[in-house]
Coordinates of N, CA and C in Angstrom, one line a residue:
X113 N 17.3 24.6 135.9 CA 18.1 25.8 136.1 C 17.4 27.0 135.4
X114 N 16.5 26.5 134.3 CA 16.2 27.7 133.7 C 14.7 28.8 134.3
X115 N 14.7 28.3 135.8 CA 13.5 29.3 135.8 C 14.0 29.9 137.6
X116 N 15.4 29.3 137.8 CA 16.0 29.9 138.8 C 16.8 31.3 138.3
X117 N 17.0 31.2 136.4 CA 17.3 32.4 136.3 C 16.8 33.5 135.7
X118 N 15.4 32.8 135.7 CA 13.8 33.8 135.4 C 14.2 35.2 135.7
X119 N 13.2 35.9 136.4 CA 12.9 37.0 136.5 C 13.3 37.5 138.1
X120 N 14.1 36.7 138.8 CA 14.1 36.3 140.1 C 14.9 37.7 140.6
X121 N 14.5 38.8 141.0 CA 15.0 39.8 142.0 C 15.8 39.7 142.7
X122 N 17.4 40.2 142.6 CA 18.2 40.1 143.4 C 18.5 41.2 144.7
X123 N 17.6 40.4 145.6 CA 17.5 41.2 146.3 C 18.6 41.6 147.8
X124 N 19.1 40.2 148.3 CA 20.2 40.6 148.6 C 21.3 41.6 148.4
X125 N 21.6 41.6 146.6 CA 22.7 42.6 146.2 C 21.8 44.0 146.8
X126 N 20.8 44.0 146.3 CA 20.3 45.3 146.4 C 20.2 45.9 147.7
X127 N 19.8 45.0 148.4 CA 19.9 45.1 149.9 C 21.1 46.0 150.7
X128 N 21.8 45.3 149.9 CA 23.3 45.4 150.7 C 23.9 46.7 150.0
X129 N 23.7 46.7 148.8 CA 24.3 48.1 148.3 C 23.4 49.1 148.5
X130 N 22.4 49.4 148.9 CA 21.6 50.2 149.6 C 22.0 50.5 151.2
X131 N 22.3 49.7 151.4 CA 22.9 49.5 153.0 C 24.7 50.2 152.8
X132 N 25.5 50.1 152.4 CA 26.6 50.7 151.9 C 26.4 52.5 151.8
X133 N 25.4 52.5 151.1 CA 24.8 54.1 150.6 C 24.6 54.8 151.4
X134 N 23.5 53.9 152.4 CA 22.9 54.5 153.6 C 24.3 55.4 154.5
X135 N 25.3 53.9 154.3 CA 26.1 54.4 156.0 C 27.1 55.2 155.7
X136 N 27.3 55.5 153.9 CA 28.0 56.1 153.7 C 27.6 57.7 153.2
X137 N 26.4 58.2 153.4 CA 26.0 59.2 153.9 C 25.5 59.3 155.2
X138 N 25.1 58.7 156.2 CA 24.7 59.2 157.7 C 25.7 60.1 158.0
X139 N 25.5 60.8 158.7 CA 26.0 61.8 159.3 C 27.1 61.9 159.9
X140 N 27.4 60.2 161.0 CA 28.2 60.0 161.7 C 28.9 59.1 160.9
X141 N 28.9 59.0 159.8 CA 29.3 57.9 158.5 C 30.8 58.2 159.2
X142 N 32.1 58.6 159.3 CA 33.0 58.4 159.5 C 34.0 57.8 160.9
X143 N 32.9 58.6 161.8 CA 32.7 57.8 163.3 C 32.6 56.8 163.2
X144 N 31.9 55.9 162.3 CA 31.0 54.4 162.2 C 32.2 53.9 161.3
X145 N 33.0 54.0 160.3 CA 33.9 54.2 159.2 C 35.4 53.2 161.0
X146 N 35.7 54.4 161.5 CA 36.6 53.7 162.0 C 36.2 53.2 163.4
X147 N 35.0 52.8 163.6 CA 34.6 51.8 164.3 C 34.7 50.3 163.6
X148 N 34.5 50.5 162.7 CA 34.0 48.9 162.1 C 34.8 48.9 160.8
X149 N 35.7 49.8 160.3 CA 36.8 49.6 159.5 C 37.9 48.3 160.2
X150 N 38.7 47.5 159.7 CA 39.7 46.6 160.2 C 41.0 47.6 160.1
X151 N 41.9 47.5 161.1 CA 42.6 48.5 161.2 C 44.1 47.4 161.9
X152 N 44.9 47.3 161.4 CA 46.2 46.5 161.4 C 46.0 46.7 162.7
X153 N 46.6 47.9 163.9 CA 47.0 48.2 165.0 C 46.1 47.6 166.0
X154 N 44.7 47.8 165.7 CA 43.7 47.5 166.8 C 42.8 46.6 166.2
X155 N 42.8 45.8 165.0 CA 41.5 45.4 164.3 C 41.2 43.9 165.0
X156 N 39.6 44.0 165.4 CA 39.3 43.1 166.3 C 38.5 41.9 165.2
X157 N 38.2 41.0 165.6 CA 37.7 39.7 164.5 C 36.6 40.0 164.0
X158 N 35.8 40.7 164.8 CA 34.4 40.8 163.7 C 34.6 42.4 162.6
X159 N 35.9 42.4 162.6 CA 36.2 43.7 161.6 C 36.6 43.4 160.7
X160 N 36.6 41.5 160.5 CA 36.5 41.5 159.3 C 35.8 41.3 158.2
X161 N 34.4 41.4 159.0 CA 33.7 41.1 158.2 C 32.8 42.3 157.9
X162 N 32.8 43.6 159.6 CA 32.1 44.8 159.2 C 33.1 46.2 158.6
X163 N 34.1 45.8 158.0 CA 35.2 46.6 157.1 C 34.4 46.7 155.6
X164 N 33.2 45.5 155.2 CA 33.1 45.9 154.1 C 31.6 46.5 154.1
X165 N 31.4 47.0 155.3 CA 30.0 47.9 155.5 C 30.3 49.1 155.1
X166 N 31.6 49.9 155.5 CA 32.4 50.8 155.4 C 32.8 51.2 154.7
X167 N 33.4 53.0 153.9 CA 34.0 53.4 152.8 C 34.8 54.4 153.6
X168 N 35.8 54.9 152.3 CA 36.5 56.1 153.0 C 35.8 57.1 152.3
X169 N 34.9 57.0 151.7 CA 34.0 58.4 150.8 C 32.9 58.2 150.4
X170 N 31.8 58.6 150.0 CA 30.6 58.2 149.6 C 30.9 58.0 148.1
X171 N 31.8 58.0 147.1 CA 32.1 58.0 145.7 C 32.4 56.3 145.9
X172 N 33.2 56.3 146.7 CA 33.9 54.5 147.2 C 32.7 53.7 147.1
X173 N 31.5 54.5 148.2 CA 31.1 53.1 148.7 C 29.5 53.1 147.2
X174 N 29.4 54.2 146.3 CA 28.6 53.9 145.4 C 29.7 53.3 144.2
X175 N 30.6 53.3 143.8 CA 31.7 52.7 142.8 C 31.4 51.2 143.3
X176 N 31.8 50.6 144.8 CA 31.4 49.4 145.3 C 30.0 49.0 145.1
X177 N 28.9 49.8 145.8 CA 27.3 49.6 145.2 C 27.2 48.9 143.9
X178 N 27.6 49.8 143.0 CA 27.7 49.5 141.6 C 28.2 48.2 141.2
X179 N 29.1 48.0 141.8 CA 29.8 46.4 141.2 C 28.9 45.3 141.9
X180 N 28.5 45.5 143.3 CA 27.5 44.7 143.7 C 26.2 44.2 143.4
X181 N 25.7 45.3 142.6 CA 24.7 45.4 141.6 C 24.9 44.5 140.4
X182 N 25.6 45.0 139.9 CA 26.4 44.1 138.5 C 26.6 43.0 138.4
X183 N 27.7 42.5 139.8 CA 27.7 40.9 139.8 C 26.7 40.4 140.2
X184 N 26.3 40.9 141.3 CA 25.0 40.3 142.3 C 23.8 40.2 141.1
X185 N 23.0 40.9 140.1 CA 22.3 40.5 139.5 C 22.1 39.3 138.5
X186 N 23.3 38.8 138.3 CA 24.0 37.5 137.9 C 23.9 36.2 138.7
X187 N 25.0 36.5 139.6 CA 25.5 35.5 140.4 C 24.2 35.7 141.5
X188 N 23.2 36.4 141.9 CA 23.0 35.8 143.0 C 21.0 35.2 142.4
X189 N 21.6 35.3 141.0 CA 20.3 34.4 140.4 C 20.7 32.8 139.9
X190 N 21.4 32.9 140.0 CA 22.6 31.8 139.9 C 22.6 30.8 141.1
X191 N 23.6 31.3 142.0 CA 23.4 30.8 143.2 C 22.2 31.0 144.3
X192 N 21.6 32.2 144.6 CA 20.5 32.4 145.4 C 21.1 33.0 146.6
X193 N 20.1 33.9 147.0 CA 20.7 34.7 148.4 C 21.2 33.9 148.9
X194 N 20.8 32.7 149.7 CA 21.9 32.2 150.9 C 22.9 32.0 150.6
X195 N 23.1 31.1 149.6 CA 24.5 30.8 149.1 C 25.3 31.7 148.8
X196 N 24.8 33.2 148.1 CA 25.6 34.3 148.0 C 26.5 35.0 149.0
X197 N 25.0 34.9 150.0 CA 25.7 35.8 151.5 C 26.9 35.0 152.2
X198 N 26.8 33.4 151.7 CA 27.6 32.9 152.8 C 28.8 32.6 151.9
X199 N 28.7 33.0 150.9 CA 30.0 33.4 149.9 C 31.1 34.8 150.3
X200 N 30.0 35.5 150.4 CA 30.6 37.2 150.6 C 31.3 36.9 152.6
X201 N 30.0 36.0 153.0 CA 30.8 35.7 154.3 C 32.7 35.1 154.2
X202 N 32.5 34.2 153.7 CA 33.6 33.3 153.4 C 34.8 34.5 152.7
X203 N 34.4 35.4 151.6 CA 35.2 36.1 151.0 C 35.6 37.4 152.0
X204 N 34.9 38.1 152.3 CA 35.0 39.3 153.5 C 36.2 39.1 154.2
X205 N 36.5 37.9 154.8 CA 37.9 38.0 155.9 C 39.5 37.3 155.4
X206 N 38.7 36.8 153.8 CA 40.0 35.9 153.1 C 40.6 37.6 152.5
X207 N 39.7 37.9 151.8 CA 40.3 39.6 151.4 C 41.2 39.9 152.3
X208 N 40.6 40.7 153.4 CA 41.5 41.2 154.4 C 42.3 40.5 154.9
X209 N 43.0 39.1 154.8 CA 43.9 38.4 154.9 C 45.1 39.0 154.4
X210 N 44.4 38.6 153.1 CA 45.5 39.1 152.0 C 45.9 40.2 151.8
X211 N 45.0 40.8 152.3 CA 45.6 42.5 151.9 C 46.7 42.4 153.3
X212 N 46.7 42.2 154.7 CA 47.3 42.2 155.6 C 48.5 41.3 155.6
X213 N 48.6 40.5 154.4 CA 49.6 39.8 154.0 C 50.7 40.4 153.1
X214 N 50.0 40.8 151.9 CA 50.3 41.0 150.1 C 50.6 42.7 150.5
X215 N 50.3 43.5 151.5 CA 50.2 44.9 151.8 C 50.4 45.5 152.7
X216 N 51.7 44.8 152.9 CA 52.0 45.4 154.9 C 52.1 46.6 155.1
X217 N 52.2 47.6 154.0 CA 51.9 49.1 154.6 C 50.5 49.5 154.5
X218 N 49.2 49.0 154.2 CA 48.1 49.3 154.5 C 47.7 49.0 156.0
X219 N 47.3 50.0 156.3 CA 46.8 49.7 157.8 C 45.3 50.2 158.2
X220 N 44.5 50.6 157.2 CA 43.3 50.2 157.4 C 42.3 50.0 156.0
X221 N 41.2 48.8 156.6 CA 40.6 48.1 155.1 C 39.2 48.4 155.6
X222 N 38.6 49.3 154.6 CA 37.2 49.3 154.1 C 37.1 49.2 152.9
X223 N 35.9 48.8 152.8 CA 34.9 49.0 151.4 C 34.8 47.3 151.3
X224 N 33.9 47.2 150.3 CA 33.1 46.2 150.1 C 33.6 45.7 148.3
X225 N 34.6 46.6 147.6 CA 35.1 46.0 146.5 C 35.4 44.5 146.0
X226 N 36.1 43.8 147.4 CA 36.4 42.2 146.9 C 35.0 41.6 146.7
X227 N 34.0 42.0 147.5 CA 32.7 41.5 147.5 C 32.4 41.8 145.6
X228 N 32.2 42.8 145.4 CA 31.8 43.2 144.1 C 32.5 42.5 142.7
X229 N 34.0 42.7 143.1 CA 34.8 42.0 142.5 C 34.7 39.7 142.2
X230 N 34.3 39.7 143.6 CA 33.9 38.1 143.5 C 32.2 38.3 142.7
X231 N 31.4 38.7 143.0 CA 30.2 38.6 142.2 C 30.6 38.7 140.5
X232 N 31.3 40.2 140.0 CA 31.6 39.8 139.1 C 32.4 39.0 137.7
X233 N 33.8 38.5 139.0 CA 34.3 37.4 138.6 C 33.4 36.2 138.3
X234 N 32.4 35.8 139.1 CA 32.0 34.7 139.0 C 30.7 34.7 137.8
X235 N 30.0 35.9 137.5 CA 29.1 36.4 136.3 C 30.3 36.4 135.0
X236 N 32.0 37.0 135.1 CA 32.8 36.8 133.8 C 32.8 35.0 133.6
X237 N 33.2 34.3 134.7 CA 33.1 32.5 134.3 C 32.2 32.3 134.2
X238 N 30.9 32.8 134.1 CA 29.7 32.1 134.0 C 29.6 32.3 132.3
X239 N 29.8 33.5 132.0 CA 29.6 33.8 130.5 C 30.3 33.1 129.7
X240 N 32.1 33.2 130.4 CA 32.7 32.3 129.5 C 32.5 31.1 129.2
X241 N 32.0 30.2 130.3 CA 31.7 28.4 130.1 C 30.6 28.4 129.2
X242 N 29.5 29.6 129.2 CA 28.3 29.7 128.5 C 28.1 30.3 127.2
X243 N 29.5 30.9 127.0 CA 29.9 31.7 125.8 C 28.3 32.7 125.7
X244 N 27.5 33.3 126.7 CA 26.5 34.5 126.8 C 27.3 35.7 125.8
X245 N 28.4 36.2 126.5 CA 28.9 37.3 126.1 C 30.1 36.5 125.0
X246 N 30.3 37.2 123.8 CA 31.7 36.9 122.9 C 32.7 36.8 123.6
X247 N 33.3 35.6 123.5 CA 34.8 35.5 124.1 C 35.7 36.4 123.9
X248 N 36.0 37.5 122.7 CA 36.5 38.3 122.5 C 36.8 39.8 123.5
X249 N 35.5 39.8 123.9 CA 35.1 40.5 124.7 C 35.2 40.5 126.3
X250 N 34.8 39.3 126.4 CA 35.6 38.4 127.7 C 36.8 38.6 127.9
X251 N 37.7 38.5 126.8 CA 39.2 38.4 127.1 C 39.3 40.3 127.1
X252 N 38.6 40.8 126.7 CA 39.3 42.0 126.9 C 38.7 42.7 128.4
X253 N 37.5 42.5 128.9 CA 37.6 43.2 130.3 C 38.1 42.2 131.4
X254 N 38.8 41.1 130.7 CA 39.7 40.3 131.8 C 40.7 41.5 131.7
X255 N 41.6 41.6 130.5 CA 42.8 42.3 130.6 C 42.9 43.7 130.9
X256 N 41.5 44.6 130.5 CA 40.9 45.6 131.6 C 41.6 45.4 133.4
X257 N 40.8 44.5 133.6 CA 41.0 44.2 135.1 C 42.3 44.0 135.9
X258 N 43.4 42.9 134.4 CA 44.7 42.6 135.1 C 45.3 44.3 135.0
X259 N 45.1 45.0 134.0 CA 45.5 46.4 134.0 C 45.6 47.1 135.2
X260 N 44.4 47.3 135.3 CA 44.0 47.9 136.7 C 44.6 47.7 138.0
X261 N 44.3 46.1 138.2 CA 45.4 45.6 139.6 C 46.8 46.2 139.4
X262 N 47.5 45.7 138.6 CA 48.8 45.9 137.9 C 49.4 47.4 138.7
X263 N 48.3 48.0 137.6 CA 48.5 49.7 138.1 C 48.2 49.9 139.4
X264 N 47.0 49.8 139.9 CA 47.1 49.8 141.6 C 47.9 49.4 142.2
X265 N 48.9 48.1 142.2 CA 49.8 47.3 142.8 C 51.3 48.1 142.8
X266 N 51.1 48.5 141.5 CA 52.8 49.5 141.1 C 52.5 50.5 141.9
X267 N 51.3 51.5 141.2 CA 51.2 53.0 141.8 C 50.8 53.1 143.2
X268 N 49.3 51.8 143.0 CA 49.1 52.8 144.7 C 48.2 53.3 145.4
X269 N 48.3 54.6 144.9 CA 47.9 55.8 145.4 C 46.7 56.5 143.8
X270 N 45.4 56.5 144.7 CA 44.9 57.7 143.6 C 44.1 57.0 141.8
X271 N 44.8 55.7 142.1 CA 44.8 55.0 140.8 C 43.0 54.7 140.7
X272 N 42.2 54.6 141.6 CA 40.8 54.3 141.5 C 39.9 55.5 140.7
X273 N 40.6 56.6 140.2 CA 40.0 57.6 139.9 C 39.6 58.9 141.0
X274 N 39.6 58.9 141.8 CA 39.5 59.9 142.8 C 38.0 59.5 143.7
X275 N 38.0 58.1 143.5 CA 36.8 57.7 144.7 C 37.3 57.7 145.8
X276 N 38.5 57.4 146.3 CA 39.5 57.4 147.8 C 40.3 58.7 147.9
X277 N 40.3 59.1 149.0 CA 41.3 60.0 149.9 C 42.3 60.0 149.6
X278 N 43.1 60.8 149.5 CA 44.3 61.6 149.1 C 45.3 60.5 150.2
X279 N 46.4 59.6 150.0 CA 47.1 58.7 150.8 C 46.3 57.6 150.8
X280 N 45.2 57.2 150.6 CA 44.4 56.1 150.6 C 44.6 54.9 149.4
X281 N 45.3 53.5 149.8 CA 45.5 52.6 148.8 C 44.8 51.8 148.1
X282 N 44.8 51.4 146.4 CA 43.3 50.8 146.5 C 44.3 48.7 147.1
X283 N 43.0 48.3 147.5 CA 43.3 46.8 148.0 C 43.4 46.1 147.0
X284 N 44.5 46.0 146.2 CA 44.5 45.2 144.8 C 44.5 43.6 145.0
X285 N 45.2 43.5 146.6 CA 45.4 41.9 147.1 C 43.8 41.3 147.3
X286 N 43.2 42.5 147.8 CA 41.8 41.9 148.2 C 40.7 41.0 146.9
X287 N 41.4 42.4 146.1 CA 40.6 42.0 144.5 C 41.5 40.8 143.7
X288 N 42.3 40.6 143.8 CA 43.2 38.8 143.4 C 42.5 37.7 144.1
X289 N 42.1 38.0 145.7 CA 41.9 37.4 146.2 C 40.0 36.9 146.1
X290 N 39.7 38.2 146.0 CA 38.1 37.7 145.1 C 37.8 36.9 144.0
X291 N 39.0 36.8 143.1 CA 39.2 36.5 142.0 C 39.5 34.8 141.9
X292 N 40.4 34.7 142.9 CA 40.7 33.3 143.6 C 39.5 32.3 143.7
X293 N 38.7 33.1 145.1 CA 37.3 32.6 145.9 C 36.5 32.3 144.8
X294 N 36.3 33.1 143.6 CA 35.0 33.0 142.2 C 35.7 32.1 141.6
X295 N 36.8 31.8 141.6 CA 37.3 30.7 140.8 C 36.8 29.6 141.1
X296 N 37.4 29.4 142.1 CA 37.6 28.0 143.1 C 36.0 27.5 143.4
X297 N 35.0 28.7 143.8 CA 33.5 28.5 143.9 C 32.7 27.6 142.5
X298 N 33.2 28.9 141.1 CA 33.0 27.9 140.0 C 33.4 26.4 139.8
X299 N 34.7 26.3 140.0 CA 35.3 24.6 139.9 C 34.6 23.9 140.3
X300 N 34.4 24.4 141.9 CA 33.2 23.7 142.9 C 32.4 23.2 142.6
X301 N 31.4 24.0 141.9 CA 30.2 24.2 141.5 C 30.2 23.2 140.0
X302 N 31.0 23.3 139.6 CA 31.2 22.7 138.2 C 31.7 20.7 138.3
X303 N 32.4 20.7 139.7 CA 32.7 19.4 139.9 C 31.6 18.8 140.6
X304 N 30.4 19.4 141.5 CA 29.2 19.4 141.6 C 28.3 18.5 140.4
X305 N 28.0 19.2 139.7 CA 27.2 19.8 138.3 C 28.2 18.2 137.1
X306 N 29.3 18.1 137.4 CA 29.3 16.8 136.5 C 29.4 15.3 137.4
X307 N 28.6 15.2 138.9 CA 28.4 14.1 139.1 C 27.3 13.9 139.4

């Protein structure tokens, strides 16, 4: 394991959060936005997996970049592109489940946050089993995080800092539900790894 997490370029993450950037400045970026956004009233099956191509602003979809970068530099030296992508595959339509579950007044999901959020969940379990980073520290940008849902879940509206549109909710179900998938992958991985 120790030279799988060499110097090995994550290039997927980068890939993809550059691909995010791209479509969230083109020109027709919002045309394309509620084409391939998942949308409760009309949202067709493969929207749920190109909803997280999509942002409602270009602040959204580099805030998302950023976390993709973060986890992905971790986890996808860890795991390795394939396994990553067919993670974010697997996570992409369980998010919008739950959001369409946990959030029956949202009626339309973009951004790529649960993605970001499962990379970094699964870089916080990796530290912790490995004690990398101080557990002290660990425990506190967990409680960071439960904060945040918390507050998005109560309020709502606006709570992301002003990366989303004025009426725009953040997906806090999506991000529980990233949180779930990095769990469950670790276990996986871990029940793996002791036979």
């Amino acid at each position: 394991m120790g030279d799988r997490l060499g110097t090995r370029i994550p290039w997927l993450s980068l890939l993809f959060a550059a691909l995010l950037l791209v479509l969230a400045l083109e020109p027709q970026a919002e045309r394309e936005a509620s084409v391939l956004g998942w949308q409760r009233s009309t949202g067709s099956g493969w929207q749920f997996w190109s909803c997280a191509l999509v942002h409602f602003s270009p602040m959204h979809a580099l805030g998302d970049a950023l976390g993709l970068l973060i986890g992905g530099y971790w986890v996808e030296r860890q795991l390795g592109p394939w396994r990553l992508a067919l993670a974010w595959m697997v996570v992409a339509p369980l998010a919008v489940l739950c959001v369409s579950w946990l959030q029956p007044d949202v009626t339309h999901v973009r951004g790529a946050s649960a993605l970001a959020v499962f990379g970094l969940a699964a870089a916080w379990l990796s530290f912790w089993r490995q004690t990398v980073i101080p557990r002290p520290w660990l425990a506190f940008t967990a409680g960071l995080f439960v904060t945040k849902t918390v507050s998005d879940a109560l309020g709502g509206y606006g709570v992301s800092g002003g990366t989303l549109p004025e009426g725009v909710q953040v997906a806090w179900s999506a991000h529980l539900c990233a949180v779930g998938c990095a769990w469950m992958c670790k276990s996986f991985a871990n029940e793996i790894d002791s036979h």
